[in-house]
GROMACS .gro file of C-alpha atoms in nm:
model
  157
    1MET     CA    1  -0.135  -2.531   1.369
    2ALA     CA    2   0.087  -2.230   1.297
    3GLU     CA    3   0.311  -2.272   1.010
    4THR     CA    4   0.636  -2.117   0.924
    5ALA     CA    5   0.804  -2.043   0.563
    6ARG     CA    6   0.964  -2.383   0.538
    7THR     CA    7   0.634  -2.594   0.674
    8LEU     CA    8   0.338  -2.446   0.442
    9GLU     CA    9   0.226  -2.651   0.166
   10PRO     CA   10   0.264  -2.546  -0.202
   11SER     CA   11  -0.104  -2.458  -0.246
   12ALA     CA   12  -0.085  -2.225   0.038
   13LEU     CA   13   0.232  -2.051  -0.056
   14GLU     CA   14   0.080  -1.982  -0.395
   15ALA     CA   15  -0.247  -1.837  -0.234
   16ILE     CA   16  -0.032  -1.626  -0.005
   17ALA     CA   17   0.212  -1.518  -0.285
   18ASP     CA   18  -0.066  -1.390  -0.477
   19ALA     CA   19  -0.231  -1.197  -0.193
   20LEU     CA   20   0.133  -1.051  -0.104
   21ASN     CA   21   0.189  -0.944  -0.471
   22GLN     CA   22  -0.112  -0.788  -0.502
   23SER     CA   23  -0.028  -0.606  -0.168
   24VAL     CA   24   0.289  -0.500  -0.315
   25ALA     CA   25   0.141  -0.394  -0.648
   26GLU     CA   26  -0.103  -0.164  -0.459
   27THR     CA   27   0.140  -0.023  -0.219
   28VAL     CA   28   0.420   0.066  -0.515
   29VAL     CA   29   0.120   0.250  -0.730
   30THR     CA   30   0.005   0.436  -0.414
   31THR     CA   31   0.370   0.526  -0.327
   32MET     CA   32   0.416   0.692  -0.662
   33LEU     CA   33   0.087   0.838  -0.638
   34ALA     CA   34   0.185   1.018  -0.312
   35GLN     CA   35   0.507   1.132  -0.431
   36ASN     CA   36   0.334   1.267  -0.729
   37PHE     CA   37   0.103   1.464  -0.531
   38HIS     CA   38   0.383   1.572  -0.333
   39TRP     CA   39   0.560   1.709  -0.597
   40ASN     CA   40   0.248   1.877  -0.775
   41VAL     CA   41   0.020   1.992  -0.476
   42LYS     CA   42  -0.069   2.348  -0.476
   43GLY     CA   43  -0.311   2.580  -0.269
   44MET     CA   44  -0.352   2.703   0.084
   45ALA     CA   45  -0.271   2.376   0.220
   46PHE     CA   46   0.052   2.315   0.028
   47GLY     CA   47   0.262   2.297   0.337
   48PRO     CA   48   0.055   2.034   0.544
   49LEU     CA   49  -0.017   1.844   0.232
   50HIS     CA   50   0.330   1.825   0.082
   51ALA     CA   51   0.459   1.717   0.432
   52LEU     CA   52   0.189   1.448   0.454
   53PHE     CA   53   0.218   1.336   0.109
   54GLN     CA   54   0.615   1.288   0.192
   55GLU     CA   55   0.529   1.097   0.489
   56ILE     CA   56   0.327   0.867   0.308
   57TYR     CA   57   0.519   0.779   0.018
   58GLU     CA   58   0.827   0.747   0.280
   59ASP     CA   59   0.619   0.487   0.488
   60HIS     CA   60   0.496   0.292   0.176
   61PHE     CA   61   0.852   0.258   0.036
   62ALA     CA   62   0.962   0.083   0.320
   63GLY     CA   63   0.628  -0.118   0.350
   64GLN     CA   64   0.655  -0.237   0.024
   65ASP     CA   65   0.998  -0.358   0.071
   66ASP     CA   66   0.880  -0.557   0.416
   67LEU     CA   67   0.577  -0.730   0.189
   68ALA     CA   68   0.825  -0.824  -0.092
   69GLU     CA   69   1.085  -0.963   0.151
   70ARG     CA   70   0.824  -1.155   0.295
   71LEU     CA   71   0.758  -1.302  -0.032
   72ARG     CA   72   1.117  -1.395  -0.087
   73ALA     CA   73   1.102  -1.522   0.298
   74LEU     CA   74   0.827  -1.778   0.169
   75ASP     CA   75   1.081  -1.859  -0.108
   76CYS     CA   76   0.812  -1.713  -0.363
   77HIS     CA   77   0.876  -1.470  -0.652
   78ALA     CA   78   0.829  -1.107  -0.571
   79GLU     CA   79   0.697  -0.957  -0.909
   80GLY     CA   80   0.878  -0.645  -0.952
   81ASN     CA   81   0.760  -0.542  -1.320
   82LEU     CA   82   0.593  -0.195  -1.301
   83ALA     CA   83   0.379  -0.263  -1.580
   84GLY     CA   84   0.254  -0.604  -1.430
   85MET     CA   85   0.212  -0.408  -1.084
   86LEU     CA   86  -0.014  -0.113  -1.288
   87GLU     CA   87  -0.208  -0.409  -1.423
   88ARG     CA   88  -0.246  -0.583  -1.100
   89SER     CA   89  -0.312  -0.290  -0.883
   90LYS     CA   90  -0.670  -0.172  -0.802
   91VAL     CA   91  -0.493   0.150  -0.737
   92ASP     CA   92  -0.501   0.378  -1.064
   93GLU     CA   93  -0.210   0.622  -1.152
   94ALA     CA   94  -0.283   0.990  -1.167
   95ASP     CA   95  -0.113   1.273  -1.383
   96GLY     CA   96  -0.078   1.514  -1.089
   97HIS     CA   97  -0.291   1.786  -1.237
   98GLN     CA   98  -0.562   1.741  -0.971
   99THR     CA   99  -0.662   1.999  -0.731
  100ASP     CA  100  -0.540   1.966  -0.369
  101ARG     CA  101  -0.892   1.837  -0.252
  102GLU     CA  102  -0.897   1.590  -0.535
  103MET     CA  103  -0.539   1.474  -0.451
  104VAL     CA  104  -0.634   1.409  -0.098
  105ASP     CA  105  -0.966   1.226  -0.180
  106ARG     CA  106  -0.797   1.008  -0.441
  107LEU     CA  107  -0.507   0.933  -0.206
  108ALA     CA  108  -0.768   0.856   0.051
  109LYS     CA  109  -0.953   0.592  -0.150
  110ALA     CA  110  -0.605   0.435  -0.229
  111GLU     CA  111  -0.536   0.366   0.129
  112GLU     CA  112  -0.868   0.251   0.192
  113GLN     CA  113  -0.820   0.017  -0.114
  114ILE     CA  114  -0.467  -0.108   0.015
  115ALA     CA  115  -0.609  -0.167   0.373
  116SER     CA  116  -0.887  -0.401   0.227
  117THR     CA  117  -0.640  -0.587   0.023
  118LEU     CA  118  -0.428  -0.635   0.310
  119ALA     CA  119  -0.702  -0.747   0.528
  120GLY     CA  120  -0.767  -0.994   0.267
  121LEU     CA  121  -0.410  -1.127   0.273
  122GLY     CA  122  -0.443  -1.158   0.628
  123HIS     CA  123  -0.758  -1.360   0.617
  124VAL     CA  124  -0.571  -1.577   0.332
  125ALA     CA  125  -0.265  -1.631   0.570
  126ALA     CA  126  -0.464  -1.700   0.865
  127GLY     CA  127  -0.652  -1.969   0.663
  128ASN     CA  128  -0.350  -2.145   0.567
  129GLY     CA  129  -0.175  -2.102   0.937
  130ASP     CA  130   0.052  -1.848   0.828
  131THR     CA  131   0.067  -1.605   1.141
  132LEU     CA  132   0.368  -1.422   1.041
  133THR     CA  133   0.226  -1.306   0.716
  134GLU     CA  134  -0.077  -1.244   0.871
  135ASP     CA  135   0.071  -1.028   1.141
  136LEU     CA  136   0.248  -0.830   0.879
  137ALA     CA  137  -0.087  -0.762   0.691
  138ILE     CA  138  -0.262  -0.655   0.984
  139GLU     CA  139   0.043  -0.399   1.086
  140ARG     CA  140   0.040  -0.259   0.745
  141GLY     CA  141  -0.347  -0.267   0.722
  142ARG     CA  142  -0.378  -0.063   1.047
  143ILE     CA  143  -0.100   0.207   0.880
  144HIS     CA  144  -0.328   0.224   0.565
  145GLU     CA  145  -0.611   0.301   0.754
  146LYS     CA  146  -0.477   0.574   0.961
  147PHE     CA  147  -0.365   0.740   0.650
  148ALA     CA  148  -0.681   0.717   0.503
  149TRP     CA  149  -0.835   0.866   0.815
  150MET     CA  150  -0.558   1.143   0.820
  151LEU     CA  151  -0.654   1.225   0.460
  152ARG     CA  152  -1.040   1.249   0.506
  153ALA     CA  153  -0.994   1.460   0.804
  154HIS     CA  154  -0.860   1.728   0.564
  155LEU     CA  155  -1.168   1.701   0.346
  156GLN     CA  156  -1.410   1.770   0.638
  157VAL     CA  157  -1.572   2.101   0.714
   0.00000   0.00000   0.00000
């Protein structure tokens, strides 16, 4: 049976909220990673990478808001503490001193990680009948996989 925010059991809400907060944390860290790389990229591919990194962080800023607002629609707490997000995230920060290729590789791996986390969120949501969260996870996951592909394409020769 399909559930809504008001009909989900407390145990389902807890599992979904945990997976959503994981997704938010990784999206926030990757947003900052892309913005850091946008600011600090240099080299022969500066123009296209500068633009791609901006496209990524702008998308992710909106995406993290969508995920956090889904938490609130479920009447769950959206964790907003940066230190907590860094601790929770499976994506690590970077200092921006990487080469352009290292930046692309690192960001591609971050995109793949978020896509995996979102697939897990979708599975948790589906298992609890929360098709609305599942749909959001699928939508965001496809976006992250697309960005991972676009980034990996820069590394191919």
